Coordinates of C-alpha atoms in Angstrom, one line a residue:
M1 CA 187.2 -30.8 -25.8
D2 CA 190.4 -31.4 -27.9
M3 CA 191.0 -28.8 -30.6
I4 CA 193.4 -30.6 -33.0
R5 CA 194.5 -29.7 -36.5
N6 CA 195.1 -32.4 -39.1
T7 CA 196.9 -32.4 -42.4
M8 CA 195.8 -32.7 -46.0
H9 CA 198.4 -34.0 -48.3
F10 CA 198.8 -32.7 -51.9
H11 CA 201.0 -34.1 -54.6
S12 CA 203.6 -31.4 -55.2
G13 CA 202.6 -30.8 -58.9
L14 CA 198.9 -30.5 -58.1
A15 CA 199.7 -28.2 -55.2
R16 CA 201.7 -25.9 -57.4
L17 CA 198.9 -25.8 -60.0
F18 CA 196.3 -25.1 -57.3
Y19 CA 198.3 -22.2 -55.9
S20 CA 198.9 -20.8 -59.3
L21 CA 195.2 -20.8 -60.2
V22 CA 194.2 -19.3 -56.9
Y23 CA 196.9 -16.7 -57.1
C24 CA 195.6 -15.6 -60.4
A25 CA 192.1 -15.5 -59.1
V26 CA 192.8 -13.3 -56.2
L27 CA 194.7 -10.7 -58.3
L28 CA 191.5 -9.8 -60.1
P29 CA 190.2 -6.5 -58.9
V30 CA 186.5 -7.6 -59.1
A31 CA 184.9 -8.8 -55.9
C32 CA 184.5 -12.6 -55.5
L33 CA 180.7 -12.3 -55.4
S34 CA 180.6 -10.9 -59.0
L35 CA 179.8 -13.3 -61.7
A36 CA 182.4 -11.6 -63.8
C37 CA 185.1 -13.1 -61.6
S38 CA 185.2 -16.2 -63.7
R39 CA 183.5 -17.9 -66.6
Q40 CA 182.5 -20.5 -64.1
E41 CA 180.4 -19.8 -61.0
S42 CA 182.4 -19.9 -57.8
R43 CA 181.0 -21.9 -54.9
V44 CA 180.2 -18.8 -52.9
V45 CA 178.1 -17.5 -55.8
S46 CA 176.4 -20.7 -56.6
G47 CA 175.8 -21.4 -52.9
I48 CA 173.6 -18.3 -52.6
R49 CA 171.5 -19.6 -55.4
T50 CA 171.3 -23.3 -54.3
G51 CA 171.4 -22.8 -50.5
D52 CA 174.8 -24.6 -50.1
L53 CA 177.2 -23.4 -47.4
Y54 CA 180.9 -24.2 -47.9
L55 CA 183.0 -24.2 -44.8
G56 CA 186.6 -24.9 -44.0
N57 CA 186.6 -27.4 -41.1
G58 CA 190.2 -27.9 -39.9
V59 CA 190.8 -31.6 -39.9
E60 CA 189.4 -34.9 -41.2
P61 CA 186.8 -36.0 -38.6
Q62 CA 188.0 -38.6 -36.2
S63 CA 184.5 -40.1 -36.2
L64 CA 181.0 -39.1 -37.0
D65 CA 179.8 -40.9 -33.9
P66 CA 179.1 -38.2 -31.3
Q67 CA 179.9 -40.6 -28.4
I68 CA 183.4 -41.4 -29.8
S69 CA 184.9 -38.2 -31.2
T70 CA 186.4 -35.4 -29.0
G71 CA 187.5 -32.8 -31.5
V72 CA 186.1 -29.4 -32.6
S73 CA 186.0 -30.4 -36.3
E74 CA 183.7 -33.3 -35.4
L75 CA 181.6 -31.2 -33.1
N76 CA 180.9 -28.8 -35.9
I77 CA 179.3 -31.6 -37.9
H78 CA 177.5 -33.2 -34.9
F79 CA 175.6 -30.0 -34.3
A80 CA 174.2 -30.4 -37.9
L81 CA 173.3 -34.1 -37.6
F82 CA 172.0 -34.3 -34.0
E83 CA 170.0 -32.4 -31.4
G84 CA 170.0 -32.9 -27.6
L85 CA 167.5 -32.3 -25.0
V86 CA 168.3 -28.6 -25.1
R87 CA 170.3 -26.7 -27.6
P88 CA 172.6 -23.7 -27.1
S89 CA 171.7 -20.1 -28.1
A90 CA 174.2 -19.2 -30.8
V91 CA 174.7 -15.8 -29.1
D92 CA 175.2 -16.5 -25.4
L93 CA 175.0 -20.3 -25.1
S94 CA 171.8 -20.0 -22.9
P95 CA 169.7 -23.2 -23.1
L96 CA 166.9 -23.3 -25.6
P97 CA 164.3 -26.0 -26.2
G98 CA 165.6 -28.9 -28.3
V99 CA 164.1 -32.4 -28.3
A100 CA 162.7 -31.3 -24.9
D101 CA 160.3 -28.4 -25.1
R102 CA 160.2 -27.9 -21.3
W103 CA 161.9 -29.1 -18.1
S104 CA 161.8 -28.7 -14.4
V105 CA 164.2 -29.4 -11.4
S106 CA 163.4 -30.6 -7.9
D107 CA 163.7 -28.2 -5.0
D108 CA 167.0 -29.9 -3.8
G109 CA 168.4 -29.5 -7.3
L110 CA 169.1 -33.3 -7.7
V111 CA 166.3 -34.4 -10.1
W112 CA 165.8 -32.9 -13.5
T113 CA 162.7 -33.8 -15.5
F114 CA 162.6 -33.3 -19.3
Y115 CA 159.4 -33.4 -21.3
L116 CA 160.1 -34.4 -24.9
R117 CA 158.2 -32.8 -27.9
R118 CA 155.9 -35.2 -29.7
D119 CA 157.0 -34.1 -33.1
A120 CA 160.7 -34.9 -32.8
R121 CA 161.8 -37.4 -35.4
W122 CA 164.9 -39.3 -36.5
S123 CA 166.0 -38.7 -40.1
N124 CA 164.4 -42.1 -41.0
G125 CA 161.0 -40.9 -39.7
D126 CA 161.0 -42.8 -36.4
A127 CA 159.8 -40.8 -33.3
V128 CA 162.5 -39.7 -30.9
K129 CA 161.6 -41.2 -27.5
A130 CA 163.0 -41.1 -24.0
G131 CA 164.4 -44.6 -24.3
D132 CA 166.6 -43.4 -27.2
F133 CA 168.4 -41.1 -24.9
I134 CA 168.8 -43.7 -22.2
F135 CA 170.1 -46.2 -24.8
A136 CA 172.7 -43.6 -25.9
W137 CA 173.8 -42.9 -22.3
R138 CA 174.2 -46.5 -21.5
R139 CA 176.3 -46.9 -24.6
I140 CA 178.7 -44.0 -23.8
L141 CA 179.1 -45.3 -20.3
S142 CA 179.9 -48.8 -21.4
P143 CA 183.4 -49.7 -20.2
K144 CA 184.0 -51.6 -23.4
L145 CA 183.3 -48.6 -25.6
G146 CA 186.0 -46.6 -23.9
A147 CA 184.4 -43.2 -24.7
R148 CA 186.7 -40.4 -23.8
N149 CA 183.9 -38.0 -23.0
A150 CA 182.0 -40.5 -20.8
S151 CA 183.2 -38.5 -17.8
L152 CA 180.8 -35.7 -18.8
L153 CA 178.0 -37.9 -17.5
F154 CA 179.7 -38.7 -14.1
V155 CA 177.5 -36.0 -12.6
V156 CA 174.7 -38.6 -12.7
K157 CA 174.1 -40.9 -9.8
H158 CA 176.2 -44.1 -10.2
A159 CA 177.3 -43.2 -13.7
E160 CA 181.0 -43.3 -12.9
D161 CA 180.6 -46.6 -11.0
Y162 CA 179.0 -48.2 -14.0
Q163 CA 181.6 -46.8 -16.5
T164 CA 184.5 -48.0 -14.3
G165 CA 183.0 -51.4 -13.8
R166 CA 182.3 -51.1 -10.1
L167 CA 178.6 -51.4 -10.9
T168 CA 177.2 -53.8 -13.4
E169 CA 173.5 -53.1 -13.3
F170 CA 172.8 -50.1 -15.5
A171 CA 169.3 -49.9 -14.0
Q172 CA 170.9 -48.5 -10.9
V173 CA 172.3 -45.5 -12.8
G174 CA 170.3 -42.3 -12.3
F175 CA 168.3 -42.4 -15.5
S176 CA 164.6 -43.2 -15.8
A177 CA 161.7 -42.8 -18.3
P178 CA 158.3 -42.6 -16.6
D179 CA 156.8 -42.8 -20.1
S180 CA 158.0 -42.5 -23.7
F181 CA 158.2 -38.8 -23.7
T182 CA 159.4 -38.0 -20.2
L183 CA 163.0 -38.3 -18.9
Q184 CA 164.3 -38.0 -15.4
I185 CA 168.0 -37.6 -14.5
H186 CA 169.2 -38.0 -10.9
L187 CA 172.4 -36.1 -10.1
V188 CA 175.0 -36.8 -7.5
K189 CA 174.8 -33.3 -6.3
P190 CA 173.2 -30.0 -7.4
L191 CA 174.9 -28.6 -10.5
P192 CA 174.4 -25.0 -11.4
Y193 CA 175.6 -25.5 -15.0
F194 CA 173.7 -28.8 -15.7
L195 CA 171.6 -27.4 -18.6
N196 CA 174.8 -26.2 -20.3
L197 CA 176.4 -29.6 -19.8
V198 CA 173.6 -31.6 -21.5
M199 CA 174.0 -29.4 -24.6
H200 CA 177.3 -31.2 -25.3
P201 CA 177.3 -33.9 -28.0
A202 CA 178.3 -36.5 -25.4
W203 CA 174.6 -36.3 -24.3
F204 CA 173.1 -36.6 -27.7
P205 CA 170.8 -39.5 -28.5
V206 CA 171.7 -42.2 -31.0
H207 CA 169.2 -44.3 -32.9
P208 CA 169.0 -47.7 -31.2
G209 CA 167.9 -49.7 -34.2
T210 CA 170.8 -48.4 -36.3
I211 CA 173.3 -49.0 -33.6
E212 CA 172.0 -52.6 -33.1
R213 CA 171.8 -53.2 -36.9
F214 CA 175.5 -52.5 -37.3
D215 CA 176.5 -54.1 -34.0
A216 CA 178.0 -50.8 -32.8
A217 CA 176.9 -50.7 -29.2
E218 CA 180.4 -51.3 -27.9
K219 CA 182.5 -50.7 -31.0
R220 CA 184.4 -47.5 -31.7
T221 CA 184.3 -48.0 -35.5
S222 CA 181.4 -49.4 -37.5
A223 CA 179.5 -48.9 -40.7
W224 CA 176.7 -47.0 -39.0
T225 CA 178.4 -43.6 -39.5
R226 CA 178.6 -44.0 -43.3
P227 CA 176.2 -42.2 -45.7
G228 CA 173.1 -44.2 -46.3
N229 CA 173.5 -45.9 -42.9
H230 CA 173.7 -42.8 -40.6
V231 CA 170.5 -41.8 -38.8
G232 CA 170.4 -38.6 -36.8
N233 CA 167.8 -36.2 -35.4
G234 CA 169.3 -32.8 -36.2
P235 CA 168.4 -30.2 -38.9
F236 CA 170.6 -32.0 -41.4
M237 CA 171.3 -35.6 -42.4
L238 CA 174.5 -37.2 -43.7
K239 CA 174.7 -37.2 -47.5
E240 CA 178.4 -37.7 -48.4
H241 CA 181.7 -38.4 -46.7
R242 CA 184.9 -38.6 -48.7
V243 CA 187.9 -39.1 -46.4
N244 CA 190.3 -36.1 -46.4
D245 CA 188.1 -34.4 -48.9
R246 CA 184.7 -33.4 -47.6
V247 CA 181.6 -34.2 -45.5
V248 CA 178.3 -33.1 -47.0
V249 CA 175.0 -32.9 -45.0
E250 CA 171.6 -32.0 -46.5
K251 CA 168.4 -30.7 -45.0
N252 CA 166.5 -33.2 -42.9
S253 CA 162.8 -33.0 -43.8
Y254 CA 161.8 -34.8 -40.6
Y255 CA 163.4 -32.2 -38.4
H256 CA 160.7 -30.6 -36.2
H257 CA 161.6 -27.1 -37.3
A258 CA 162.6 -28.0 -40.9
A259 CA 160.4 -25.1 -42.2
S260 CA 162.7 -22.6 -40.5
V261 CA 166.0 -24.1 -41.9
K262 CA 167.1 -22.0 -44.8
L263 CA 170.2 -23.9 -46.0
N264 CA 169.8 -27.0 -48.2
R265 CA 173.3 -28.4 -47.7
I266 CA 176.5 -27.8 -45.8
H267 CA 179.9 -28.8 -47.2
F268 CA 182.6 -29.3 -44.6
Y269 CA 186.2 -29.3 -46.0
P270 CA 189.1 -30.6 -43.9
M271 CA 191.9 -28.1 -44.8
E272 CA 194.9 -28.2 -42.4
D273 CA 197.0 -26.0 -44.7
R274 CA 195.9 -22.6 -43.5
N275 CA 197.4 -20.8 -46.5
A276 CA 195.6 -23.0 -48.9
E277 CA 192.4 -22.4 -47.0
E278 CA 192.8 -18.7 -47.1
L279 CA 193.5 -18.7 -50.8
A280 CA 190.4 -20.9 -51.4
F281 CA 188.3 -18.3 -49.5
L282 CA 189.7 -15.4 -51.5
A283 CA 189.0 -17.3 -54.7
G284 CA 185.3 -17.7 -53.7
Q285 CA 185.5 -21.4 -52.9
L286 CA 184.6 -21.1 -49.2
H287 CA 182.0 -19.0 -47.3
A288 CA 184.1 -19.2 -44.1
T289 CA 187.5 -20.4 -43.1
Y290 CA 188.2 -22.5 -40.1
S291 CA 191.2 -20.4 -39.1
L292 CA 193.8 -18.0 -40.5
P293 CA 197.6 -18.4 -41.2
P294 CA 199.8 -17.1 -38.4
G295 CA 200.4 -13.4 -38.6
K296 CA 197.6 -12.7 -41.1
A297 CA 195.0 -11.3 -38.7
P298 CA 196.9 -8.0 -38.2
I299 CA 197.2 -7.5 -41.9
Y300 CA 193.4 -7.9 -42.4
R301 CA 192.8 -5.7 -39.3
E302 CA 195.0 -3.0 -40.6
K303 CA 193.2 -3.0 -43.9
K304 CA 189.9 -2.8 -42.0
D305 CA 188.7 -5.9 -44.0
T306 CA 185.2 -6.6 -42.8
R307 CA 185.5 -10.3 -43.6
L308 CA 187.9 -10.7 -40.7
R309 CA 186.4 -12.2 -37.5
L310 CA 188.2 -12.2 -34.2
D311 CA 185.9 -13.9 -31.7
P312 CA 186.6 -14.7 -28.1
Y313 CA 187.1 -18.4 -27.7
L314 CA 187.1 -20.5 -24.4
G315 CA 190.3 -22.5 -25.0
T316 CA 193.9 -23.0 -23.9
E317 CA 196.8 -24.1 -26.0
Y318 CA 199.5 -26.0 -24.0
Y319 CA 202.2 -28.6 -24.1
L320 CA 201.5 -31.8 -22.3
L321 CA 204.4 -33.4 -20.4
N322 CA 204.7 -37.1 -19.9
T323 CA 205.5 -37.2 -16.2
K324 CA 206.3 -40.9 -16.3
V325 CA 209.5 -40.5 -18.3
K326 CA 212.9 -39.0 -17.2
P327 CA 213.7 -36.2 -16.7
L328 CA 210.1 -35.0 -16.8
D329 CA 209.3 -37.1 -13.8
D330 CA 211.1 -34.3 -11.8
V331 CA 208.8 -31.4 -10.9
R332 CA 211.8 -29.1 -10.8
V333 CA 212.4 -29.8 -14.5
R334 CA 208.8 -29.3 -15.4
R335 CA 208.6 -26.0 -13.5
A336 CA 211.9 -24.8 -15.1
L337 CA 210.3 -25.3 -18.6
N338 CA 207.3 -23.2 -17.5
L339 CA 209.3 -20.4 -16.0
A340 CA 211.7 -20.1 -18.9
L341 CA 209.1 -19.0 -21.4
N342 CA 208.1 -15.4 -22.4
R343 CA 204.5 -16.0 -23.4
E344 CA 203.9 -12.4 -24.2
L345 CA 206.5 -12.4 -27.0
L346 CA 205.1 -15.7 -28.3
V347 CA 201.6 -14.3 -28.9
T348 CA 202.7 -10.9 -30.2
R349 CA 205.7 -11.8 -32.4
I350 CA 205.0 -15.3 -33.5
L351 CA 201.2 -15.7 -33.5
G352 CA 199.8 -12.2 -33.9
G353 CA 196.2 -13.3 -34.0
G354 CA 194.9 -11.7 -30.8
Q355 CA 195.7 -14.7 -28.5
Q356 CA 196.3 -14.0 -24.8
P357 CA 199.4 -15.4 -23.0
A358 CA 198.4 -18.2 -20.7
Y359 CA 199.9 -18.0 -17.2
G360 CA 197.4 -20.6 -15.9
F361 CA 195.2 -23.2 -17.4
V362 CA 191.7 -21.8 -16.9
P363 CA 191.0 -18.9 -19.3
P364 CA 190.3 -15.6 -17.5
G365 CA 186.7 -14.7 -17.2
T366 CA 185.3 -18.2 -17.4
A367 CA 182.0 -17.7 -15.7
G368 CA 183.7 -14.8 -13.8
Y369 CA 186.7 -16.9 -12.7
K370 CA 189.9 -14.9 -12.1
P371 CA 193.1 -16.9 -11.9
Q372 CA 195.2 -16.3 -8.8
V373 CA 198.3 -18.3 -9.6
Q374 CA 200.4 -17.4 -12.6
L375 CA 203.4 -18.8 -14.4
A376 CA 205.1 -15.5 -15.2
E377 CA 208.6 -15.7 -16.7
N378 CA 211.3 -16.0 -14.1
L379 CA 214.5 -17.0 -15.8
A380 CA 216.7 -16.9 -12.7
E381 CA 214.3 -19.3 -10.9
A382 CA 214.1 -21.5 -13.9
Q383 CA 217.8 -21.9 -14.2
H384 CA 218.1 -22.5 -10.5
L385 CA 215.5 -25.3 -10.6
L386 CA 217.2 -26.9 -13.5
A387 CA 220.6 -26.8 -11.7
Q388 CA 218.9 -28.3 -8.6
A389 CA 217.6 -31.1 -10.8
G390 CA 221.2 -31.9 -11.8
F391 CA 221.5 -30.0 -15.1
P392 CA 223.3 -26.7 -14.5
D393 CA 223.2 -24.6 -17.7
G394 CA 221.6 -27.6 -19.3
Q395 CA 224.7 -29.8 -18.9
G396 CA 223.8 -33.5 -19.2
F397 CA 220.2 -32.8 -20.0
P398 CA 219.0 -35.4 -22.5
P399 CA 217.4 -34.2 -25.8
L400 CA 213.6 -34.3 -25.5
E401 CA 211.2 -34.9 -28.4
L402 CA 208.2 -32.5 -28.8
L403 CA 205.4 -34.1 -30.7
Y404 CA 202.8 -32.1 -32.6
N405 CA 200.2 -32.7 -35.3
T406 CA 201.0 -31.2 -38.6
S407 CA 200.0 -27.5 -38.9
E408 CA 201.9 -24.3 -39.7
I409 CA 200.9 -22.6 -36.4
N410 CA 201.9 -25.7 -34.5
R411 CA 205.3 -25.7 -36.2
K412 CA 206.0 -22.0 -35.7
T413 CA 205.0 -22.2 -32.0
A414 CA 207.2 -25.3 -31.5
E415 CA 210.2 -23.7 -33.2
A416 CA 209.8 -20.6 -31.0
V417 CA 209.6 -22.6 -27.8
Q418 CA 212.5 -24.8 -28.9
E419 CA 214.7 -21.8 -29.5
T420 CA 213.6 -20.2 -26.2
W421 CA 214.5 -23.3 -24.1
R422 CA 217.8 -23.6 -25.9
K423 CA 218.7 -20.0 -25.3
N424 CA 217.4 -19.8 -21.7
L425 CA 218.1 -23.2 -20.3
G426 CA 220.7 -24.7 -22.7
I427 CA 218.6 -27.8 -23.5
S428 CA 217.9 -29.5 -26.8
I429 CA 214.4 -30.1 -28.1
L430 CA 213.7 -32.3 -31.1
L431 CA 210.6 -31.5 -33.1
T432 CA 208.4 -34.3 -34.6
N433 CA 205.2 -33.7 -36.5
Q434 CA 202.8 -36.5 -37.3
E435 CA 199.6 -36.9 -39.2
Y436 CA 196.5 -36.3 -37.1
T437 CA 195.3 -39.9 -36.4
V438 CA 198.9 -41.2 -35.8
Y439 CA 199.5 -38.3 -33.4
L440 CA 196.2 -38.9 -31.6
E441 CA 197.0 -42.6 -31.1
N442 CA 200.6 -41.9 -29.8
R443 CA 199.2 -39.3 -27.4
R444 CA 196.6 -41.8 -26.1
L445 CA 199.1 -44.5 -25.6
G446 CA 201.6 -42.2 -23.9
N447 CA 204.2 -42.6 -26.7
F448 CA 205.6 -39.1 -26.2
Q449 CA 207.8 -36.9 -24.0
L450 CA 206.3 -33.5 -24.8
C451 CA 203.1 -33.2 -26.8
R452 CA 201.2 -30.2 -28.2
S453 CA 197.6 -30.1 -27.0
S454 CA 194.7 -27.7 -26.8
W455 CA 191.5 -27.8 -24.7
I456 CA 188.2 -26.1 -25.4
G457 CA 185.7 -25.8 -22.7
D458 CA 182.7 -28.1 -23.0
Y459 CA 180.7 -25.7 -20.9
V460 CA 181.3 -22.2 -19.5
D461 CA 182.6 -23.1 -16.1
P462 CA 186.1 -23.5 -14.5
D463 CA 185.3 -27.2 -14.0
A464 CA 185.3 -27.6 -17.8
F465 CA 189.1 -27.1 -17.6
L466 CA 190.1 -28.3 -14.2
C467 CA 188.2 -31.6 -14.4
L468 CA 190.6 -32.6 -17.2
W469 CA 193.4 -33.3 -14.7
T470 CA 191.6 -35.5 -12.3
A471 CA 192.6 -39.1 -11.9
S472 CA 189.3 -40.3 -13.4
S473 CA 189.5 -38.1 -16.5
G474 CA 189.6 -40.0 -19.8
N475 CA 191.5 -37.1 -21.4
N476 CA 194.3 -36.9 -18.8
Y477 CA 197.3 -38.2 -20.7
S478 CA 200.0 -36.6 -18.5
G479 CA 200.5 -39.5 -16.1
W480 CA 200.1 -37.1 -13.3
S481 CA 197.3 -37.0 -10.7
A482 CA 197.1 -35.9 -7.1
T483 CA 194.6 -36.7 -4.3
A484 CA 194.6 -33.2 -3.0
Y485 CA 193.8 -31.9 -6.5
D486 CA 190.9 -34.2 -7.0
A487 CA 189.6 -33.3 -3.5
A488 CA 189.7 -29.6 -4.4
V489 CA 187.8 -30.1 -7.6
T490 CA 185.3 -32.3 -5.9
A491 CA 184.8 -29.8 -3.1
A492 CA 184.2 -27.0 -5.6
N493 CA 181.5 -29.0 -7.4
A494 CA 179.9 -29.9 -4.0
T495 CA 179.7 -26.2 -3.0
P496 CA 176.8 -24.0 -4.2
E497 CA 178.1 -20.8 -2.6
P498 CA 180.0 -19.0 -5.4
T499 CA 182.9 -17.5 -3.3
T500 CA 183.8 -20.7 -1.6
R501 CA 183.4 -22.7 -4.8
T502 CA 185.8 -20.3 -6.6
Q503 CA 188.3 -20.7 -3.8
H504 CA 188.3 -24.5 -4.2
F505 CA 189.0 -24.0 -7.9
H506 CA 191.9 -21.6 -7.0
D507 CA 193.3 -24.3 -4.7
A508 CA 193.1 -26.9 -7.5
E509 CA 194.7 -24.7 -10.1
A510 CA 197.5 -23.8 -7.7
I511 CA 198.2 -27.6 -7.2
L512 CA 198.2 -28.2 -10.9
L513 CA 200.5 -25.3 -11.8
N514 CA 203.0 -26.1 -9.0
A515 CA 203.2 -29.7 -10.2
S516 CA 203.4 -28.5 -13.8
P517 CA 202.4 -31.6 -15.8
I518 CA 201.6 -29.0 -18.5
V519 CA 203.1 -25.9 -20.1
P520 CA 200.3 -23.4 -20.8
L521 CA 201.1 -21.3 -23.8
Y522 CA 198.1 -19.1 -24.8
H523 CA 194.4 -18.7 -24.6
N524 CA 192.7 -19.0 -27.9
V525 CA 190.9 -16.5 -30.1
S526 CA 188.8 -17.7 -33.0
A527 CA 190.4 -15.8 -36.0
Y528 CA 188.8 -16.6 -39.4
L529 CA 187.3 -15.1 -42.5
L530 CA 183.6 -14.9 -43.3
M531 CA 181.9 -13.8 -46.5
P532 CA 179.4 -11.0 -46.1
C533 CA 176.7 -13.0 -47.8
V534 CA 176.4 -15.3 -44.8
N535 CA 173.5 -13.9 -42.8
G536 CA 172.6 -15.1 -39.3
W537 CA 176.1 -16.3 -38.4
K538 CA 176.6 -15.8 -34.7
S539 CA 179.6 -16.2 -32.4
N540 CA 179.9 -17.5 -28.8
L541 CA 182.6 -18.5 -26.4
L542 CA 182.6 -22.1 -27.4
G543 CA 182.1 -21.5 -31.2
W544 CA 179.1 -23.8 -31.2
P545 CA 177.1 -23.2 -34.4
D546 CA 173.4 -22.8 -35.1
Y547 CA 173.0 -23.7 -38.7
S548 CA 169.3 -23.4 -38.6
A549 CA 169.7 -19.6 -38.3
I550 CA 172.0 -19.2 -41.3
E551 CA 170.8 -17.9 -44.7
L552 CA 172.9 -17.0 -47.7
M553 CA 172.0 -13.6 -49.3
H554 CA 173.4 -11.2 -51.8
R555 CA 174.9 -8.1 -50.2

C-alpha cells in the first residue's frame, strides 16, 4: 500500500500567527491536560469529556471509496467506516470475526466458506448480505473502474482474467453465495495468508443501493462518498468532510458491536507539515500525531518522554526509476545509483527516527523472511558501472529530475541523496516537489525520471512486497518487468513448503535488485506522539487501527 504524504498550504500571515500562538502555549509549564492551560478547553481535554478523538492523518484522502484509494491516510479512515469478513487484531494482526462470525476451509485449501452474522447492518439500517460482498468484488475487478488494488483479488479463480478483460462473464469468477448469509471463495491455489489478505480494505463490501443510486459502479469519483450519501458498515459513519481540513466520523448505532464502542467521534486532520502537527499536539489540539519531524525522535527519547512512540512498521521507502527513459534504461546506470549510496549515514544523520537502512526491498523479518541479496555501498563498482555506461566521472551524464510529494522528510532525504550522487558519481539531480494529487497523477502516467515512493505491506508476507513488481501489478510504475521474476513469484505462491517457498522469493528479489528499477532507501518505523489519556491504543506491524478498543480517560 502506498504511504504518501501530502501538503497543507497556509497563507504566510496566518501561518506566522498560528506558530506564535502555539509557541506561547507550549512554553507554559502546566501540562496540556490541565484546564489551567488556557481559558478555553483544548481539544484533548474536551475530547475526554465528549468522547472525541483528534488525530493527525498525514495527507488529504485521495478518496473515501475503499476500492479506489491506495494510501495509508485513507486506510485509517476506511477502518472506521467499514468492516470486512474478518478484522485484524490490533496487537498481532491475527484474524478476528468481523461480518463473518465463523469460517471453514476445504481439505485442499482451495475453497473458503464464510458464515455471516445475522445482526450485521449498514449505517442506513439495511442488513449486510453475502451479495453485497460479491457486488463489491465485481466492482473492484471491473476493467472500467481501473482499481489499483484489484490485484489483491487475483488469488481468486478467474479474477485476473475478468479484470484484464480475457473473461467477460463474472459468474465464472470464483465467488458464490449459497444463501444470503453464506459466502464461498474459490482460490487459484492454497494460500497460507488468505485470512490476512481479506482483512484489507480492497475486500470490504460496499452498499449496492448507494453505488447504483450515484451511478458509481464503474466511476472513480462520484457523490456517494460525500457526507449524507456515504453508507458503510463499520463502527463509525461519515459525518463531515472538509477538503484539506478534516474528516469527521461519528459512532454508527447500527454497528453490531456498537455497545462496546467507547468513542463518539473521530476527527482526522491532514497535516503534511510535521512541525505544525507536532506543535498542535504540544498545544493540546491532537491526541496523536501521524508522524514526527525529522530528527525529533532522538530528542524525545533522550528526555524519556513517554508520549513518544517508536513502533515497528512493515514498509520500505525507495526511489522509483523510470526505466523507459534514458539513461535510466541502462541497468548499469541504475545499479550505479544504488551502489553509490551510504544508507547507514542517511538513516542516522539525516532521519534519526529509528529507521533501518534498506539493502533490499522486503523488510527483514517479514513472516520470518531474511533477505539474501543486499545493495551495500560499493563506490568503486558504482563508478566503474557508470564509466561502462559511457559516463566516466559523470561526464556527459544528463541532469535527472527527482520528483517527490511535498514533505520535510522527503525534501531532506532528496537533498542528501542529491549531494551523495553529486559527490560520488559527479552527476546532477534536480529536485521537484509537487502537491499530493498532482504528484500521484504524474507518477501514474509515467511523467517522471526518478520518483519518491513508499510501500507498506498489505499483509505480513514477502509476497506483499514482491508482487508489486510483477507485470500484472497495477502499482508497478517503473516500466520494468521480467518473465523470470514473475515466474519466481508465481512459484513461491504455488509452493506450500516454507523453505522452498522462501528460496523462490529469494530468487525473485535477486532478479529485482540486479535489474535495479528501484533504489531502496530505508525500512520504516512508525514514529509519532500519543497522549497518555488515550487508553486501548495498540500497535502492529501494519499500523492498522482498532478504534472500537479506544477510550479516552484522565491519567
